[in-house]
Structure formats: structure tokens, C-alpha cells
XYZ file of C-alpha atoms in Angstrom:
600
model
C 82.042 31.335 -39.096
C 78.556 30.040 -39.987
C 75.637 32.363 -40.608
C 74.095 31.048 -37.388
C 77.184 31.997 -35.337
C 77.423 35.315 -37.105
C 73.788 36.113 -36.325
C 74.466 35.092 -32.776
C 77.548 37.344 -32.437
C 75.518 40.257 -33.764
C 72.715 39.352 -31.399
C 75.045 39.247 -28.435
C 76.561 42.622 -29.211
C 73.094 44.004 -29.743
C 71.984 42.660 -26.376
C 75.075 44.157 -24.724
C 74.359 47.671 -25.940
C 70.745 47.195 -24.814
C 71.967 46.480 -21.341
C 73.427 49.943 -20.792
C 70.557 51.987 -22.141
C 67.727 50.401 -20.132
C 65.896 53.026 -18.138
C 62.895 52.364 -15.895
C 60.568 53.272 -18.781
C 62.237 51.048 -21.409
C 62.604 48.164 -18.970
C 59.239 48.081 -17.241
C 56.797 50.121 -19.307
C 57.643 50.131 -23.018
C 59.523 46.842 -22.864
C 59.964 44.661 -25.952
C 61.277 41.732 -23.890
C 58.731 38.906 -24.008
C 59.268 37.991 -20.331
C 58.418 41.508 -19.174
C 55.404 41.686 -21.513
C 54.197 38.362 -20.041
C 54.322 39.911 -16.549
C 52.459 43.002 -17.772
C 49.711 40.773 -19.214
C 49.544 38.741 -16.021
C 49.288 41.675 -13.625
C 46.766 43.532 -15.828
C 44.766 40.299 -16.114
C 44.807 39.826 -12.321
C 43.586 43.394 -11.733
C 40.758 42.903 -14.258
C 40.015 39.559 -12.579
C 39.585 41.253 -9.203
C 37.089 43.701 -10.789
C 35.219 40.870 -12.560
C 34.956 38.659 -9.468
C 33.913 41.626 -7.280
C 31.018 42.313 -9.686
C 29.877 38.695 -9.509
C 29.832 38.872 -5.692
C 27.656 42.000 -5.840
C 25.040 40.455 -8.106
C 25.103 37.152 -6.203
C 24.206 39.125 -3.036
C 21.312 40.715 -4.935
C 20.068 37.264 -6.054
C 20.298 35.755 -2.573
C 18.698 38.651 -0.713
C 16.596 40.596 -3.266
C 15.270 44.010 -2.201
C 17.571 43.975 0.867
C 19.532 47.115 1.614
C 23.330 46.754 1.649
C 25.594 49.635 2.565
C 28.272 48.282 0.194
C 25.886 48.606 -2.795
C 25.457 52.268 -2.026
C 29.193 52.796 -1.534
C 30.225 51.032 -4.760
C 27.297 51.834 -7.060
C 26.250 55.254 -5.732
C 22.808 56.741 -5.073
C 21.746 56.578 -8.696
C 22.141 52.794 -9.132
C 21.612 51.675 -5.533
C 19.363 54.218 -3.805
C 19.441 53.540 -0.057
C 21.539 50.421 -0.676
C 18.966 48.590 -2.839
C 20.300 47.568 -6.259
C 18.305 48.778 -9.274
C 17.331 46.205 -11.878
C 19.150 47.862 -14.788
C 22.482 48.022 -12.940
C 22.113 44.315 -12.101
C 22.065 43.495 -15.812
C 24.999 45.846 -16.404
C 27.066 44.049 -13.729
C 26.285 40.664 -15.331
C 27.288 42.046 -18.749
C 30.591 43.597 -17.713
C 31.459 40.633 -15.461
C 31.043 38.255 -18.414
C 32.987 40.490 -20.782
C 35.890 41.011 -18.376
C 36.204 37.357 -17.376
C 35.945 35.901 -20.898
C 38.095 38.373 -22.809
C 40.267 40.347 -20.427
C 41.126 37.659 -17.869
C 40.868 34.270 -19.564
C 41.822 35.262 -23.127
C 44.428 37.990 -22.587
C 45.419 37.176 -18.999
C 45.936 33.452 -19.658
C 46.994 33.258 -23.312
C 48.830 36.593 -23.324
C 50.849 35.723 -20.226
C 51.891 32.168 -20.940
C 52.209 32.366 -24.743
C 54.534 35.326 -24.269
C 56.526 33.745 -21.480
C 56.878 30.209 -22.820
C 56.892 30.284 -26.627
C 60.418 31.798 -26.950
C 61.784 30.069 -23.829
C 60.488 26.557 -24.600
C 61.480 26.795 -28.281
C 64.974 28.108 -27.590
C 64.394 31.503 -29.256
C 65.911 34.844 -28.251
C 62.525 36.579 -28.245
C 59.268 36.804 -30.146
C 59.396 37.279 -33.926
C 58.548 40.973 -33.445
C 59.206 42.489 -30.037
C 57.773 45.828 -31.121
C 54.485 44.283 -32.313
C 54.355 42.339 -29.060
C 54.646 45.576 -27.070
C 51.916 47.208 -29.192
C 49.592 44.229 -28.632
C 49.983 44.570 -24.843
C 49.356 48.318 -24.895
C 46.240 47.892 -27.036
C 45.010 45.323 -24.502
C 45.774 47.773 -21.694
C 43.948 50.586 -23.538
C 40.883 48.394 -24.133
C 40.874 47.415 -20.422
C 40.947 51.074 -19.413
C 38.081 51.943 -21.784
C 36.021 49.011 -20.459
C 36.565 50.201 -16.867
C 35.752 53.819 -17.846
C 32.447 52.607 -19.353
C 31.372 51.676 -15.798
C 31.247 55.363 -14.878
C 29.123 56.649 -17.761
C 26.114 58.584 -16.483
C 23.492 56.524 -18.337
C 25.117 53.344 -17.007
C 27.457 50.675 -18.403
C 26.544 48.375 -21.310
C 23.751 46.046 -20.238
C 22.630 43.737 -23.016
C 24.395 40.666 -21.594
C 27.985 39.828 -22.644
C 26.567 38.603 -25.971
C 25.105 42.115 -26.636
C 22.320 40.946 -28.938
C 20.533 43.641 -30.915
C 18.017 45.253 -30.803
C 18.785 45.875 -27.085
C 22.366 46.835 -27.866
C 21.604 48.571 -31.184
C 19.056 51.163 -30.026
C 20.252 53.747 -27.505
C 16.627 54.238 -26.357
C 15.997 50.493 -25.790
C 17.377 50.252 -22.234
C 19.275 52.709 -19.993
C 22.536 50.790 -20.473
C 22.410 51.098 -24.241
C 23.705 54.674 -24.370
C 27.321 55.822 -24.225
C 28.253 52.784 -22.087
C 27.397 50.467 -24.980
C 29.384 52.574 -27.450
C 32.439 52.418 -25.175
C 31.964 48.638 -24.844
C 32.091 48.287 -28.637
C 35.133 50.563 -28.988
C 36.925 48.668 -26.213
C 36.205 45.319 -27.893
C 37.384 46.564 -31.307
C 40.738 47.600 -29.768
C 40.926 44.334 -27.828
C 40.470 42.327 -31.048
C 43.284 44.287 -32.737
C 45.523 43.454 -29.759
C 44.547 39.791 -29.854
C 45.227 39.490 -33.595
C 48.670 41.104 -33.317
C 49.579 38.780 -30.473
C 48.299 35.681 -32.311
C 50.168 36.476 -35.540
C 53.338 36.952 -33.520
C 52.918 33.596 -31.737
C 52.306 31.693 -34.984
C 55.318 33.210 -36.776
C 57.570 32.580 -33.755
C 56.574 28.903 -33.513
C 57.051 28.304 -37.237
C 60.300 30.242 -37.755
C 62.265 30.564 -34.523
C 62.620 27.029 -33.143
C 66.194 26.239 -32.072
C 68.360 23.544 -33.672
C 66.860 20.084 -33.173
C 63.451 21.396 -32.046
C 61.240 19.637 -34.576
C 57.455 20.034 -34.361
C 57.186 16.632 -32.655
C 59.687 17.665 -29.983
C 57.710 20.738 -28.946
C 56.084 20.599 -25.514
C 52.278 20.285 -25.578
C 52.053 23.785 -24.083
C 53.509 25.216 -27.301
C 51.181 23.103 -29.441
C 48.220 24.429 -27.471
C 49.329 28.085 -27.761
C 50.104 27.654 -31.466
C 46.715 26.154 -32.356
C 44.923 28.668 -30.081
C 46.581 31.542 -31.961
C 45.409 30.072 -35.266
C 41.800 29.810 -34.008
C 42.041 33.452 -32.882
C 43.262 34.596 -36.298
C 40.376 32.765 -37.997
C 37.536 33.825 -35.711
C 38.320 37.201 -34.069
C 37.958 39.231 -37.300
C 34.344 37.993 -37.539
C 33.552 39.500 -34.135
C 35.275 42.697 -35.266
C 32.920 42.867 -38.255
C 29.917 42.334 -35.960
C 31.118 45.097 -33.614
C 31.736 47.530 -36.498
C 28.349 46.865 -38.110
C 26.704 47.350 -34.705
C 28.532 50.680 -34.309
C 27.150 51.675 -37.737
C 23.618 50.678 -36.680
C 23.906 52.644 -33.456
C 25.617 55.776 -34.687
C 25.140 56.093 -38.438
C 21.529 55.062 -39.044
C 22.186 51.819 -40.952
C 20.102 48.704 -40.302
C 22.270 45.615 -40.619
C 20.714 44.017 -37.537
C 17.422 45.937 -37.237
C 14.052 45.546 -38.895
C 10.435 46.649 -38.227
C 10.819 47.878 -34.655
C 8.305 49.649 -32.428
C 9.334 51.343 -29.187
C 6.645 52.797 -26.880
C 4.191 52.961 -29.789
C 6.683 54.765 -32.035
C 7.495 53.098 -35.376
C 11.226 53.262 -36.107
C 12.479 53.630 -39.680
C 14.710 50.522 -39.707
C 14.041 47.886 -42.363
C 15.667 44.816 -43.806
C 18.207 43.910 -41.131
C 18.376 40.656 -39.167
C 19.247 40.224 -35.491
C 19.930 36.536 -36.252
C 22.760 37.657 -38.563
C 24.383 39.241 -35.508
C 24.028 35.972 -33.602
C 25.809 34.111 -36.407
C 28.664 36.621 -36.467
C 28.948 36.758 -32.682
C 28.907 33.000 -32.091
C 31.311 32.311 -34.954
C 33.815 33.825 -32.572
C 31.873 33.011 -29.385
C 32.234 29.258 -29.633
C 35.880 29.056 -30.742
C 36.439 31.594 -27.928
C 35.628 28.804 -25.437
C 38.612 26.874 -26.772
C 40.796 29.982 -27.124
C 40.301 30.147 -23.359
C 40.491 26.409 -22.661
C 43.273 25.040 -24.899
C 46.115 27.049 -23.289
C 44.915 25.829 -19.872
C 44.901 22.215 -21.153
C 48.399 22.674 -22.603
C 49.704 24.023 -19.289
C 48.076 21.067 -17.518
C 49.779 18.550 -19.849
C 53.179 20.003 -18.969
C 52.538 20.184 -15.211
C 50.964 16.720 -14.895
C 53.858 15.050 -16.769
C 56.441 16.937 -14.684
C 54.812 16.207 -11.335
C 53.795 12.620 -12.083
C 57.475 12.026 -13.063
C 56.177 10.108 -16.102
C 56.149 10.709 -19.862
C 52.839 12.217 -20.968
C 50.590 9.431 -22.240
C 49.739 9.576 -25.948
C 51.732 12.651 -27.024
C 50.680 12.431 -30.683
C 47.079 11.671 -29.750
C 47.126 14.830 -27.597
C 48.363 16.919 -30.552
C 45.736 15.338 -32.832
C 43.007 16.085 -30.274
C 44.101 19.747 -29.990
C 43.899 20.088 -33.787
C 40.554 18.246 -33.937
C 39.081 20.452 -31.191
C 40.305 23.558 -33.033
C 38.712 22.450 -36.300
C 35.416 21.291 -34.773
C 35.097 24.378 -32.552
C 34.736 26.575 -35.653
C 31.807 24.598 -37.114
C 29.523 24.264 -34.082
C 28.563 27.883 -33.355
C 24.884 27.260 -34.172
C 24.292 25.259 -30.989
C 24.005 28.603 -29.198
C 21.071 29.430 -31.464
C 18.748 26.418 -31.187
C 15.881 28.652 -30.027
C 16.549 31.510 -32.468
C 14.099 30.152 -35.035
C 16.712 28.759 -37.396
C 15.971 25.766 -39.633
C 15.552 22.594 -37.486
C 17.546 20.594 -40.044
C 20.452 22.987 -39.512
C 19.979 22.395 -35.781
C 20.515 18.661 -36.290
C 23.728 19.350 -38.258
C 25.052 21.527 -35.430
C 24.015 18.861 -32.900
C 26.076 16.270 -34.765
C 29.229 18.404 -34.992
C 28.858 19.481 -31.346
C 28.663 15.913 -30.074
C 31.749 15.043 -32.149
C 33.839 17.397 -29.966
C 33.274 14.962 -27.093
C 35.718 12.533 -28.787
C 38.945 14.636 -28.767
C 37.938 16.106 -25.373
C 37.610 12.576 -23.958
C 40.997 11.646 -25.461
C 42.555 14.497 -23.472
C 40.764 13.545 -20.243
C 41.725 9.854 -20.497
C 45.325 10.740 -21.358
C 45.633 12.936 -18.256
C 44.195 10.174 -16.068
C 46.532 7.585 -17.638
C 49.544 9.856 -17.100
C 48.587 10.205 -13.410
C 48.044 6.428 -13.056
C 50.864 4.848 -10.995
C 52.937 8.033 -11.263
C 55.230 9.249 -8.495
C 52.913 12.210 -7.817
C 54.324 15.454 -6.399
C 51.190 17.109 -5.058
C 52.342 20.736 -5.061
C 49.792 23.543 -5.631
C 50.402 23.607 -9.426
C 49.716 19.865 -9.641
C 46.568 20.132 -7.487
C 45.151 22.860 -9.724
C 45.968 20.743 -12.797
C 44.137 17.736 -11.356
C 41.285 20.103 -10.397
C 41.126 21.175 -14.046
C 40.765 17.563 -15.199
C 37.882 17.190 -12.717
C 35.964 20.321 -13.767
C 36.683 19.638 -17.456
C 34.953 16.252 -17.132
C 31.995 17.412 -14.994
C 31.430 20.503 -17.145
C 31.855 18.505 -20.332
C 29.180 15.965 -19.397
C 26.489 18.655 -19.240
C 27.702 19.861 -22.638
C 26.332 16.654 -24.137
C 22.841 17.722 -22.955
C 23.214 21.302 -24.209
C 24.682 20.199 -27.531
C 21.546 18.214 -28.383
C 18.900 20.538 -29.821
C 15.904 18.616 -28.453
C 17.299 18.565 -24.909
C 18.795 22.060 -25.053
C 15.445 23.737 -25.772
C 14.233 22.697 -22.296
C 17.096 24.273 -20.373
C 18.136 27.038 -22.795
C 18.852 30.341 -20.988
C 18.424 28.797 -17.541
C 21.019 28.434 -14.795
C 21.844 24.994 -16.225
C 23.711 26.784 -19.029
C 25.438 29.100 -16.537
C 26.584 26.075 -14.522
C 27.838 24.259 -17.635
C 29.972 26.969 -19.155
C 31.349 28.254 -15.860
C 32.644 24.783 -14.986
C 33.940 23.748 -18.380
C 35.383 27.078 -19.443
C 35.497 29.520 -16.533
C 36.701 27.382 -13.633
C 38.790 24.998 -15.775
C 40.614 27.889 -17.448
C 41.129 29.668 -14.103
C 42.577 26.453 -12.636
C 44.918 26.264 -15.637
C 45.938 29.867 -15.057
C 46.580 29.290 -11.340
C 48.502 26.076 -12.098
C 50.665 27.962 -14.601
C 51.342 30.782 -12.147
C 52.387 28.391 -9.346
C 54.565 26.386 -11.752
C 56.320 29.186 -13.660
C 56.427 31.838 -10.941
C 60.084 30.971 -10.168
C 60.854 31.417 -13.877
C 59.122 34.813 -13.973
C 60.219 36.349 -10.682
C 63.149 34.229 -9.486
C 61.357 33.442 -6.220
C 59.044 30.703 -4.926
C 55.419 31.173 -3.918
C 54.489 30.098 -0.387
C 53.441 26.462 -0.744
C 51.193 26.310 2.338
C 49.204 29.349 1.221
C 48.955 27.610 -2.171
C 47.339 24.576 -0.516
C 44.854 26.766 1.357
C 44.082 28.623 -1.875
C 43.489 25.390 -3.804
C 41.279 23.555 -1.331
C 39.010 26.499 -0.498
C 38.728 27.436 -4.200
C 37.954 23.847 -5.243
C 35.233 23.353 -2.619
C 33.681 26.772 -3.275
C 33.761 26.420 -7.079
C 31.699 23.238 -6.904
C 29.602 24.776 -4.131
C 28.675 27.635 -6.455
C 28.165 25.880 -9.790
C 26.966 22.389 -8.885
C 23.621 23.505 -7.354
C 23.003 25.733 -10.393
C 22.387 22.602 -12.487
C 19.398 21.779 -10.315
C 17.827 25.238 -10.203
C 18.378 25.337 -13.975
C 16.522 22.063 -14.465
C 13.764 23.494 -12.290
C 13.474 26.234 -14.934
C 15.053 29.256 -13.216
C 15.953 31.723 -15.997
C 19.334 33.466 -16.034
C 19.869 37.264 -15.896
C 16.726 37.971 -13.802
C 17.689 40.266 -10.936
C 15.050 38.751 -8.658
C 12.621 35.851 -8.892
C 10.183 37.083 -6.248
C 7.543 37.798 -8.920
C 7.286 34.052 -9.645
C 5.837 31.999 -6.752
C 6.929 28.936 -8.762
C 10.550 29.648 -7.809
C 10.056 30.457 -4.109
C 11.415 27.051 -3.083
C 14.672 27.733 -4.928
C 15.531 30.891 -2.986
C 17.387 28.923 -0.298
C 19.597 27.361 -2.972
C 20.507 30.863 -4.174
C 21.527 31.765 -0.623
C 23.788 28.675 -0.409
C 25.379 29.473 -3.793
C 26.019 33.073 -2.716
C 27.610 31.999 0.586
C 30.045 29.733 -1.308
C 30.734 32.560 -3.783
C 31.525 35.065 -1.000
C 33.867 32.631 0.816
C 35.590 31.573 -2.437
C 35.928 35.189 -3.553
C 37.415 36.261 -0.211
C 40.012 33.475 -0.303
C 41.339 34.699 -3.664
C 42.887 37.463 -1.546
C 45.167 34.767 -0.059
C 46.487 34.139 -3.567
C 46.813 37.850 -4.385
C 48.771 38.430 -1.162
C 50.972 35.386 -1.829
C 51.607 36.584 -5.409
C 52.710 40.130 -4.572
C 54.413 39.348 -1.251
C 56.517 36.507 -2.725
C 57.696 38.796 -5.525
C 59.829 40.649 -2.950
C 60.115 38.337 0.056
C 59.648 34.813 -1.356
C 62.334 32.147 -1.032
C 64.961 32.545 -3.803
C 64.330 29.988 -6.547
C 66.982 27.606 -7.824
C 67.507 27.171 -11.567
C 65.194 24.172 -12.076
C 63.046 23.796 -8.924
C 60.632 21.208 -10.385
C 63.380 19.096 -12.074
C 61.747 19.653 -15.429
C 62.981 18.736 -18.924
C 61.947 21.719 -21.003
C 64.279 24.472 -22.201
C 62.929 27.381 -20.154
C 64.626 25.950 -17.033
C 68.064 26.035 -18.733
C 68.012 29.842 -19.099
C 69.338 31.928 -16.196
C 66.676 33.343 -13.897
C 67.993 36.909 -13.932
C 66.384 38.955 -16.653
C 68.427 39.523 -19.732
C 67.541 40.409 -23.261
C 67.983 37.306 -25.423
C 67.274 34.676 -22.709
C 70.557 32.710 -22.957
C 74.088 34.128 -22.589
C 76.247 32.534 -25.285
C 74.910 29.978 -27.744
C 71.290 28.915 -27.916
C 70.579 25.446 -26.464
C 70.361 22.480 -28.860
C 67.564 19.933 -28.583
C 68.196 16.163 -28.799
C 64.999 14.568 -27.479
C 61.277 15.123 -26.811
C 60.324 17.002 -23.600
C 58.821 14.117 -21.596
C 61.759 11.801 -20.791
C 60.834 11.372 -17.116
C 61.883 8.261 -15.139
C 63.609 6.840 -18.219
C 65.395 3.500 -17.605
C 69.185 3.729 -17.825
C 69.447 7.269 -16.395
C 70.500 8.100 -12.833
C 68.049 10.989 -12.490
C 64.274 10.741 -12.998
C 64.406 13.522 -15.590
C 66.485 14.036 -18.742
C 66.495 17.623 -20.076
C 65.949 18.100 -23.808
C 69.503 19.417 -24.171
C 71.101 16.076 -23.101
C 72.301 14.155 -26.196
C 70.916 10.662 -26.803
C 73.129 7.805 -25.581
C 74.620 5.369 -28.154
C 72.121 2.567 -27.420
C 69.315 4.747 -25.995
C 66.067 4.427 -27.889
C 63.803 7.309 -28.778
C 60.490 6.928 -26.954
C 57.639 6.144 -29.325
C 55.230 8.896 -28.576
């Protein structure tokens, strides 16, 4: 008996004894099974997403109809923050801050990466589970704890953190600077520190699993692009998240222990404070060293998911497989050396600005490679336009439109004109927010049968896609124009500036689209939870896909496959291959005697 078989026998016995001892708590709450942890991430992420989107709808209403009285403001924010239904200016900034934090970290980082890395890495590599199931469980519970602390910070008496999601000092470093810089800010920092610990544990687990636990025959060049994207994303996280942790810890020291890492020569209300020698620009460097790679930590998993779904539903091999891998690696490398383009107006050396401009514009090359490869894969394909495919094509669209404005913002001379206006808001919401959300939705529609054994309602999926797509552009496209007209972001009303009176109607249009788009997400939420219990039972491989996760039985079991692990004989994109009866050839099918390996 080989060591492999022996390990497998042991594994099987181990899994068998597991089967008897599973109680509700070990199965659903403190589970170490990667599939269950993926569901926990997904449902927590969806709940945080509902909170984040609800906040954005509240502050959009304030922008469209400033000084109006809304009963819902009073109900949700209370008399202190919305007396007689009129939103106070400091709570407006707090809503913007927490909305940004929740969407970037809790929904798009943990909700997207945590869900699909956990679900797919072991299943698509032919592994029994993650390298460390226990560490995986801890990383989820730290994420859950940080989510709870972030939500609790909304109910602090002095108000939630309100220095913008970038929490620049001195606003965030001095409790007396603004109302939201009291206990709410401290809780924000504690929540983020715990979140970073969770993210690092998850990332280390993903990297070790990809390197060590691939099944027989699964070479690096036979891995699906989803796994490449998750693998490289985890590496970026390991490199850049600790830097944000250091920034958060130093800020906690400045706030609570009287140090001055980020503070120097400050006067508040005529009082001279005793801080000397610190630099707020140092904080910007530390924050954006994570903040820019963070864009790709959010985006790369969505692009990986899209690669898989477009190839499957175009019934064609993905175009330029190796070029796609090279572009993922190039994006990862470049994303860590461009952080300074967020700081063109911070007073840093203009020469340094030109260096950051150059490296920023370089990212357009691998990004364009990805966009062209998606379009070429779709070209003349036998397209199956199911909801997952529509969201994937939607992602390609928003990735291109959002990316084009990035060329303007990446150039220091052009950026200075639109810095901190709605042009920036429009750019990053399209390229990172909407694109990543589309990737998340596409992944949910595609792998739902794998997670829950049932199908989502397709017609509701179509309604969800078309309303979301129209409303997303309806919200963020007009923002480019009000941004070019100079409208600054984060102002709770622009009535004090007659210059912007003509733009008020545009704000009303944007808010109407936001309210309709937000309401229609309830269609998705209903579809998601209803189908879990009443959806049509899924067959083993509903999309006729090649990758390994569709060879494992749908019912949940510890270890994924009963019996031996599958063996891999080919790359994952043998769709419509000449000489085969079916238009898909799973990776587990051995190569024929005169069949040639596709040159990818």
C-alpha cells in the first residue's frame, strides 16, 4: 500500500468517525469544513452588504433633498442624529465612512474572497480540505467578531467613526477634533485590527493549500484561473495588510497613549496641543500601501470567477490562458508600487508624483490584456446567457468603463483638477465596487448548486441583473460629469455654493436610480434564501463544466470525495474540443492516444 493510499485510508476512517459526532454546533457554527465556512462568509457578507447599501441610500436621499424632513431618518438615526427627520451634518459623514469601510473590507474583501477562496480552492484542486481547518474556522470567527464590533460602533453615544473610510489624522487622531472621533473611532480601529488578523490567517491558509495540496496531475498550469486569482490575491494580502495593521496600531497609540506618530503642531479652538514631530503624510503612505493593493484584493477574485464562467458559458477554451496568469501576476506586482497616486495633492515631491504616474499607467497593460482576452473568448462562442454569464459580461463592461477614467486619475497633472470630486467616486465605484459586486453575484449564481444543492430561480436572476445593470450606470455615470464640474465629495449639502445649484437635479436623478437599484437587491436576497429550501434540486454538473468541483457529490461530507481523490489529466478549459462527442471534457478524463494537449 502506498503512502498516498495509506493516508487516504486514515482520512476515510477519520471522516467516518466525524460523521457520527456532528452536532448542530459542530456542523453549522464551529465547523472546520471549508464548504460550511464559505457559506458562513457569504451569509455574513450579505448581511453586512445590506447594512452598507442601506447607509448609501440614506445619504443619497440627504444629497438629493438636503434639509428635507424624512420620517425614516428619524426612525433609523434617532432624535440625536436626525432631529425632526432632518439629518445632521456629522452623521452624514459617519454614514459615508462606515458605508465605505463595510463595502470595501467586510463585503468585497471577506464576503467575496472569503467565500469563494474557501469554497473553490480545495474543490478545484482536488484536496480534502484547507491546509488547516482549525485556522480557517478561527479566521471566520475573527471576521465575524470584527463585523459585530463595527456594527456596535454605530450605536456609540458620541457617534460612529467619521473621518472618511481612509481615516486620515488629525481628524481621526484627536478625540476632540470632530464628534465622530470619540469611542466610535476607537471601535473602528479595534474592529479593523481584528479584521486584518482574520484576513492574514485566511490568506496564509489559501497559499499553503494551493502550494501543497494539489491532487495528482494538477500542475500549476492546469489550475483554473479562479485558483490563480485567489492564490495571487492571498499573496498581495500577506504583503500589504500588515502595513495597515501598523498604521492602525500607531493611530491607537496617538489617540490613547499620548504619542505623536501622525501629529505635529496642532491648534484646536485656540488651544495649542503638545504634539510635535509626527507626520500625517506618513499615515497616508501606510494606509495607501494597503489601500491600493486592496483594490486588486477585491478585484482579482472577481476577474478569476469571470474567467471561469465566461469560458464555461461560451463553450470555448479561455483565450490566452498563460497571458491571463501573467497579467494577474503583473497586476499584483504593479499594484504594490503605485500607492502614491492617491497622494498627488498631499504636497509630496512632484518628481515622485511622476514616478507614481508612470507605474500607475503601466497597470493599464495587464488590465487591457484581461479585457481583450474576455472579449476574444466571447467572440463566436456558443453563448449560454444565464444570470451568471450576464453578470460576468457586465463585469467586463464596468471594468473597461471604470478603467478608462483611471488613466485620467493616474496622471498627476490631470488628477489634481478632479481630486476629491465625484469623478473619483464614479471611477472607483465602477472599477472596483460594481465590478467586484458583479463578480460576486456571478459566482453566487454559478456555484449556488454546488453550495446548497439547489438552483436559483433563473427568471428572478434576469430581473436582478437587468435592473442592477441599468441602475449601476444610472448612479455612477452622471457622477463623472458633476465631478468634472467640480462638485466635491463628502459634503452633506451643496446649497451653500450657488455655483453648484445647476447640479442639484443630477443628484436627484442619481438618487432615484440608487433607490430603485437598492430596492431590487431584495429580489436577489429573496431568491437566495427562498431557493435554499424550495429551489429546484440541482443535478451533479448543471453547467456541464470541466473543473473538479462538479465531480464531488453535492451532499455535504467531510473530505469532499468518497473514495479516492480525482486525478487530473488535462487543463480545465477543454470546451468544444474536436474529436469528442460532448462539448466539454472534464479534467479527470484521460488524454486519448492521438489527442493533442491544447497550447495555452
